[in-house]
Coordinates of C-alpha atoms in Angstrom, one line a residue:
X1 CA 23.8 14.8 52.3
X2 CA 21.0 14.2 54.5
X3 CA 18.3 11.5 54.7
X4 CA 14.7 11.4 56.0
X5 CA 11.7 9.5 55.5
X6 CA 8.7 10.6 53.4
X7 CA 5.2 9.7 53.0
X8 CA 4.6 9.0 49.5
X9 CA 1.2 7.4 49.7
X10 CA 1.0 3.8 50.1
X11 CA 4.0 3.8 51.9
X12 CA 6.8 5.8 53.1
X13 CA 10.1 6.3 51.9
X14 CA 13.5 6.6 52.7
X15 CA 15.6 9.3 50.8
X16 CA 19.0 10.9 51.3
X17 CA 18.6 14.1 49.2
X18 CA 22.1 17.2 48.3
X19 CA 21.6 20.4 47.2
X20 CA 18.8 23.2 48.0
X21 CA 15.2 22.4 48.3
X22 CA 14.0 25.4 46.4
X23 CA 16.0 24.4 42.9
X24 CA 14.9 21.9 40.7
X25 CA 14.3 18.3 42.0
X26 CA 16.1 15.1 40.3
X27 CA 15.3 12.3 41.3
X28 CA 17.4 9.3 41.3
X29 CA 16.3 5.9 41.0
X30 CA 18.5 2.7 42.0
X31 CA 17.8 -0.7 41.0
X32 CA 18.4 -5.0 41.9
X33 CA 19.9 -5.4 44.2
X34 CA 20.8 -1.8 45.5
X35 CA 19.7 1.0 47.6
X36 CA 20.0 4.9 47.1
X37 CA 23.4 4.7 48.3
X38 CA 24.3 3.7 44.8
X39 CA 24.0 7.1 43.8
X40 CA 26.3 8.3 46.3
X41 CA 29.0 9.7 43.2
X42 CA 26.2 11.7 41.9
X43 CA 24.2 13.1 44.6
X44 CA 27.0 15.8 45.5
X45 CA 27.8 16.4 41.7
X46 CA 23.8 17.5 41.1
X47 CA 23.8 19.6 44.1
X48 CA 27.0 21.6 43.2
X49 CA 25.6 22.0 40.0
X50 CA 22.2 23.9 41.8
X51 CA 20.2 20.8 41.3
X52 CA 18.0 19.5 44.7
X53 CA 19.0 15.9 44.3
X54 CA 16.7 13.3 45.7
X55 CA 17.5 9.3 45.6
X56 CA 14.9 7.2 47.3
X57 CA 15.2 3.9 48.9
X58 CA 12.3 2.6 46.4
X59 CA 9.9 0.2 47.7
X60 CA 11.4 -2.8 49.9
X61 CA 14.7 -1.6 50.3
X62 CA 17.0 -0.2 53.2
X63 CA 14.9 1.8 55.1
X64 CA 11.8 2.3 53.4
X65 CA 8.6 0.3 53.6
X66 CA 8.2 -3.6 53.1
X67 CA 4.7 -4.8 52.0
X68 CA 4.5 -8.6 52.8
X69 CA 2.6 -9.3 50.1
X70 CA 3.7 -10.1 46.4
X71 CA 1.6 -8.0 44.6
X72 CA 2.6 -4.9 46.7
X73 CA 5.2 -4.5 44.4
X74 CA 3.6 -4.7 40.9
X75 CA 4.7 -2.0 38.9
X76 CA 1.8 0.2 38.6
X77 CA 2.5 0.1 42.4
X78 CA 6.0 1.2 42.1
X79 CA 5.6 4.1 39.6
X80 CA 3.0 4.9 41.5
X81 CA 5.8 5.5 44.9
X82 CA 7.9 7.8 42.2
X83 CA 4.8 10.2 41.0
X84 CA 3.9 10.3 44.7
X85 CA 7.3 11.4 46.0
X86 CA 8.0 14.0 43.4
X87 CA 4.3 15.4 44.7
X88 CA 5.3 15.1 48.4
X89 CA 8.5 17.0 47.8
X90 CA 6.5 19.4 46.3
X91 CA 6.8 19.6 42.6
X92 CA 4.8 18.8 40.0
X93 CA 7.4 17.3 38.0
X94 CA 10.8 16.5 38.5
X95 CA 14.2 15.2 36.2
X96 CA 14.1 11.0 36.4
X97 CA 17.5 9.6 36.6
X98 CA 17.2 5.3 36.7
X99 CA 19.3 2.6 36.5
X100 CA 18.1 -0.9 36.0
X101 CA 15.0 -1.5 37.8
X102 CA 15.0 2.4 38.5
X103 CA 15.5 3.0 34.8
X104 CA 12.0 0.6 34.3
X105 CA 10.2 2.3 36.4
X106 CA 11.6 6.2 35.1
X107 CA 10.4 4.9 31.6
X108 CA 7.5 4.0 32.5
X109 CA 6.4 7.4 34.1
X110 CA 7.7 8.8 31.5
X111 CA 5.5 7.0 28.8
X112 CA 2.6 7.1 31.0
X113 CA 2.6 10.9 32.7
X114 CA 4.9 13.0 31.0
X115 CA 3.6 15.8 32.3
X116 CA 5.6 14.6 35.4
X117 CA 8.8 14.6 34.1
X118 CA 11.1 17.2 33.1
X119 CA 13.7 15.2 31.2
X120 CA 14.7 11.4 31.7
X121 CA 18.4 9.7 32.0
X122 CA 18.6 6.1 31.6
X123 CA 21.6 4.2 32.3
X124 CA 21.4 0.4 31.3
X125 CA 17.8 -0.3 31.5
X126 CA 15.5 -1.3 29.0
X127 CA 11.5 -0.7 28.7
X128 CA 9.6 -3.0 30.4
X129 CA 7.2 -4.2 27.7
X130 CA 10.8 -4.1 25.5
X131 CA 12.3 -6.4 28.2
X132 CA 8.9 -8.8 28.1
X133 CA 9.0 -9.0 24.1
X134 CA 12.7 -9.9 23.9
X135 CA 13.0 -12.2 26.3
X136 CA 9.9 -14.2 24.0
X137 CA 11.7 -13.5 21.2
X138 CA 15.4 -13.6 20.9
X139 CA 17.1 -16.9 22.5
X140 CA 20.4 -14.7 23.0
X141 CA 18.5 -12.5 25.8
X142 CA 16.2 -15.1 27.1
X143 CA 19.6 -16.7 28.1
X144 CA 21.1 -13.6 29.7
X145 CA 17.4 -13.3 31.9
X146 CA 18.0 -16.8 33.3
X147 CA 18.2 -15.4 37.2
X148 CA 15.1 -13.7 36.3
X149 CA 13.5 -17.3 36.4
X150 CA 15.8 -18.4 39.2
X151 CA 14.2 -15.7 41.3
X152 CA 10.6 -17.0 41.0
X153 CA 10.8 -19.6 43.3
X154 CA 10.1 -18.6 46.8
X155 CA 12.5 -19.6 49.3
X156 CA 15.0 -20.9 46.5
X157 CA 15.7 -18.0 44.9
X158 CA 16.6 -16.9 48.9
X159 CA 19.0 -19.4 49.9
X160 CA 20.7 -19.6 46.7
X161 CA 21.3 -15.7 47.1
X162 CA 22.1 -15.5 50.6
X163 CA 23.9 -18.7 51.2
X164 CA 27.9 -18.8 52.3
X165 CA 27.6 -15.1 53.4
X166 CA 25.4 -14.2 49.9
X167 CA 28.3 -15.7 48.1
X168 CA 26.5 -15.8 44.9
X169 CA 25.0 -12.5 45.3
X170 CA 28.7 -10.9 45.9
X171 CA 29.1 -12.9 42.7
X172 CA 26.8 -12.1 40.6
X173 CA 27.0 -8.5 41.4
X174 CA 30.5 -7.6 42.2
X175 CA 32.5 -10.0 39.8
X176 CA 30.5 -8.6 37.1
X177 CA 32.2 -5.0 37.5
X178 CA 35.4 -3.2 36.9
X179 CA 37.8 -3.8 39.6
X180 CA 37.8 -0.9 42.2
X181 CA 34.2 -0.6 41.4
X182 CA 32.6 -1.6 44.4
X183 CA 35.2 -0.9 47.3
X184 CA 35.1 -3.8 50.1
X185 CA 33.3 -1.1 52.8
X186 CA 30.1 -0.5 49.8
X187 CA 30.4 -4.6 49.4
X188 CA 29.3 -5.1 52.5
X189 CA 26.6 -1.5 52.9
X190 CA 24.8 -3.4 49.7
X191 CA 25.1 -6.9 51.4
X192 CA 24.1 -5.2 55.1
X193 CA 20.8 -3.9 53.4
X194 CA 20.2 -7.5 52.6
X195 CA 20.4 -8.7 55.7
X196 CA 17.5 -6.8 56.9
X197 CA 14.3 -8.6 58.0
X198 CA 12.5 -9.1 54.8
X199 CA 14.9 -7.2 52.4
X200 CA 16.0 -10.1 50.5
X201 CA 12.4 -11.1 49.6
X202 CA 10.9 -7.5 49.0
X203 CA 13.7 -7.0 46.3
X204 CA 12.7 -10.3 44.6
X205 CA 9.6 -9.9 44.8
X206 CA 9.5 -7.0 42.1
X207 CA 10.4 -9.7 39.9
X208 CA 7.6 -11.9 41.1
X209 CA 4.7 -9.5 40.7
X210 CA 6.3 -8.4 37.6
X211 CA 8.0 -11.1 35.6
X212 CA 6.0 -14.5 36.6
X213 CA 7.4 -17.6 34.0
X214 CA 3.7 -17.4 32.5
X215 CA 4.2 -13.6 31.2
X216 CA 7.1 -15.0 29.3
X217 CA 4.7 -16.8 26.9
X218 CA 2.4 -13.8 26.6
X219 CA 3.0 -11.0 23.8
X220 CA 2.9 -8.0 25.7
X221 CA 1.7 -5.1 24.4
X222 CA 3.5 -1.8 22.4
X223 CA 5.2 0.4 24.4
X224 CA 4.3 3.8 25.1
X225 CA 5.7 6.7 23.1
X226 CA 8.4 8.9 25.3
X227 CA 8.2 12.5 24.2
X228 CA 10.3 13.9 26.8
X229 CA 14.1 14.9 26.5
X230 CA 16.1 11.5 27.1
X231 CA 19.6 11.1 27.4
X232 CA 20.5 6.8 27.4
X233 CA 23.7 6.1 28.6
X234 CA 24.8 3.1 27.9
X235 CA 27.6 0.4 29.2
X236 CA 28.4 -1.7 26.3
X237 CA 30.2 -4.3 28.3
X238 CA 26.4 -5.4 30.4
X239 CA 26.5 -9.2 30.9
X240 CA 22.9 -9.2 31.2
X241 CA 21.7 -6.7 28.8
X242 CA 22.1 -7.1 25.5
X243 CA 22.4 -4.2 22.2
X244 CA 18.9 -5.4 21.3
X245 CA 17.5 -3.9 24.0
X246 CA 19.3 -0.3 23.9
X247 CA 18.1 0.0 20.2
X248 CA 14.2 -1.0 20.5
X249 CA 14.0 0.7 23.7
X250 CA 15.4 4.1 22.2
X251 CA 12.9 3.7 19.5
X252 CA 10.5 4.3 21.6
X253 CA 11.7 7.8 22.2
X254 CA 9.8 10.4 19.8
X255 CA 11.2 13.4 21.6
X256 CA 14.9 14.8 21.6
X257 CA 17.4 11.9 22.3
X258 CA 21.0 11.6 23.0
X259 CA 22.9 8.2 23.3
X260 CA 25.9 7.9 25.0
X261 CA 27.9 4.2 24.7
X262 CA 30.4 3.8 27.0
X263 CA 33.0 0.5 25.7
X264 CA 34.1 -1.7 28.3
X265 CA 31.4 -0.7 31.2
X266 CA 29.5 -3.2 32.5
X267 CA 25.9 -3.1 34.3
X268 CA 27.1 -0.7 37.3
X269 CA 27.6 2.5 35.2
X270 CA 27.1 4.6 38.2
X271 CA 29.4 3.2 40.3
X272 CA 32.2 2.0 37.8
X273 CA 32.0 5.2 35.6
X274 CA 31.0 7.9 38.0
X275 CA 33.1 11.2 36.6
X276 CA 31.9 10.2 32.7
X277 CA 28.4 9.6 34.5
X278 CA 28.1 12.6 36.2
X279 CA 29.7 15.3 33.8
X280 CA 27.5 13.5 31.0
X281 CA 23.9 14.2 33.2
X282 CA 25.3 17.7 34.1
X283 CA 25.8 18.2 30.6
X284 CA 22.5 17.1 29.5
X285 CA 20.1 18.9 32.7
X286 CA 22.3 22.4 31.8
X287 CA 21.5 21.9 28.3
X288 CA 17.9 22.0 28.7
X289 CA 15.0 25.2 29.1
X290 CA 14.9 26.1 32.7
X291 CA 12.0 25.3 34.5
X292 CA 9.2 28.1 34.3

């Protein structure tokens, strides 16, 4: 694996890419509070299968750019980083691969420019406007979103996460997974990235420019349509995520769909499951037409 930084319009990131150039790019995209180094399982599985994988350090994170601003990172921002680096790697299109945030902002070029993408894989992330909807309507997953209020307040939502060596943080991520899961030397990579001037911030600042309290009384509007080949995999076991959100958000799909649920998985399906994860996307990416 190798990583370099790319200019991908507003801002440049960093990417550690496997596998050969010339073959057909997917691109992987992490989400809270991670970098591309949770895709470290599956960047050497896609390139020994003759796939050129690519898995950015999206906006904020590691080494990648940090806007100062809030609304740097509103989403049309952010999707707009992912259409830009599939361009700057020189493709028209590419295979989306996202978890959590990732997995947001995979359906949502997806839904908006599926001319872009050659297939999607989501692994525990809902549709935005999905996400907005539920949270309004269903007290169950308002109550599982309650950090996403926490993280509003500027300053708070810092010290809380970063106090007693990000205690809490370390909490609310790693007690939430299968033991082994996170291994103490990627504890403290994830928690390192962190540390970083500004890194806390620029990561909760996606939920600033996109989740402010007063969106939560607005009815957001219908989701786009996904027409292309989606496989949703799907770890049952997500404290935060609940079925609801699996169901309405695959309903969105109009084109071929496969749903994979994986029993006792939590959130971190990449990192927890990664032989089931990765022989499940191989499956799917040889299953499809080759590129033309």
């Amino acid at each position: 694996m190798s990583t370099r930084r790319i200019d991908v319009g507003e801002v440049r990131l960093s990417v550690t890419e496997a596998g050969d150039p010339s073959r057909e790019p997917v691109v992987l995209l992490h989400g809270f509070p991670e970098t591309s180094h949770s895709w470290r399982h599956q960047l050497p599985a896609l390139a020994a299968a003759g796939y050129h994988a690519v898995a950015p350090d999206l906006r904020g994170y590691g080494g990648s750019d940090r806007p100062a601003a809030v609304d740097a990172y509103a989403a049309p921002k952010l999707v707009g980083d992912v259409a830009g680096l599939i361009g700057a790697l020189g493709h028209e299109s590419a295979h989306l691969v996202g978890h959590d945030w990732g997995g947001g902002l995979a359906w949502a070029l997806a839904g908006t420019r599926p001319e872009m993408v050659r297939s999607l894989t989501i692994l525990n992330a809902p549709v935005g406007v999905v996400s907005a909807r539920l949270r309004r309507e269903d007290p169950a997953q308002r109550a599982k979103s309650w950090y996403m209020l926490l993280f509003q307040f500027p300053g708070v939502a810092e010290t809380w996460l970063s106090q007693d060596d990000f205690a809490n943080l370390r909490q609310f991520v790693f007690d939430d997974a299968a033991p082994g899961t996170f291994p103490e030397e990627d504890r403290e990579i994830l928690v390192d990235a962190l540390r970083r001037d500004g890194a806390l911030t620029a990561a909760l600042n996606w939920y600033r420019a996109n989740m402010p309290a007063a969106s939560w009384l607005r009815d957001p509007p219908d989701p786009p349509e996904v027409t292309v080949p989606t496989l949703i995999i799907w770890g049952e076991a997500d404290s935060n995520m609940g079925p609801v959100l699996l169901e309405r958000s695959a309903a969105t799909v109009t084109g071929p769909l496969r749903v994979e649920l994986l029993p006792g998985v939590s959130h971190w399906v990449p990192e927890e499951v990664p032989d089931r994860v990765n022989g499940l996307l191989v499956d799917f990416l040889g299953a499809l037409p080759a590129a033309t």
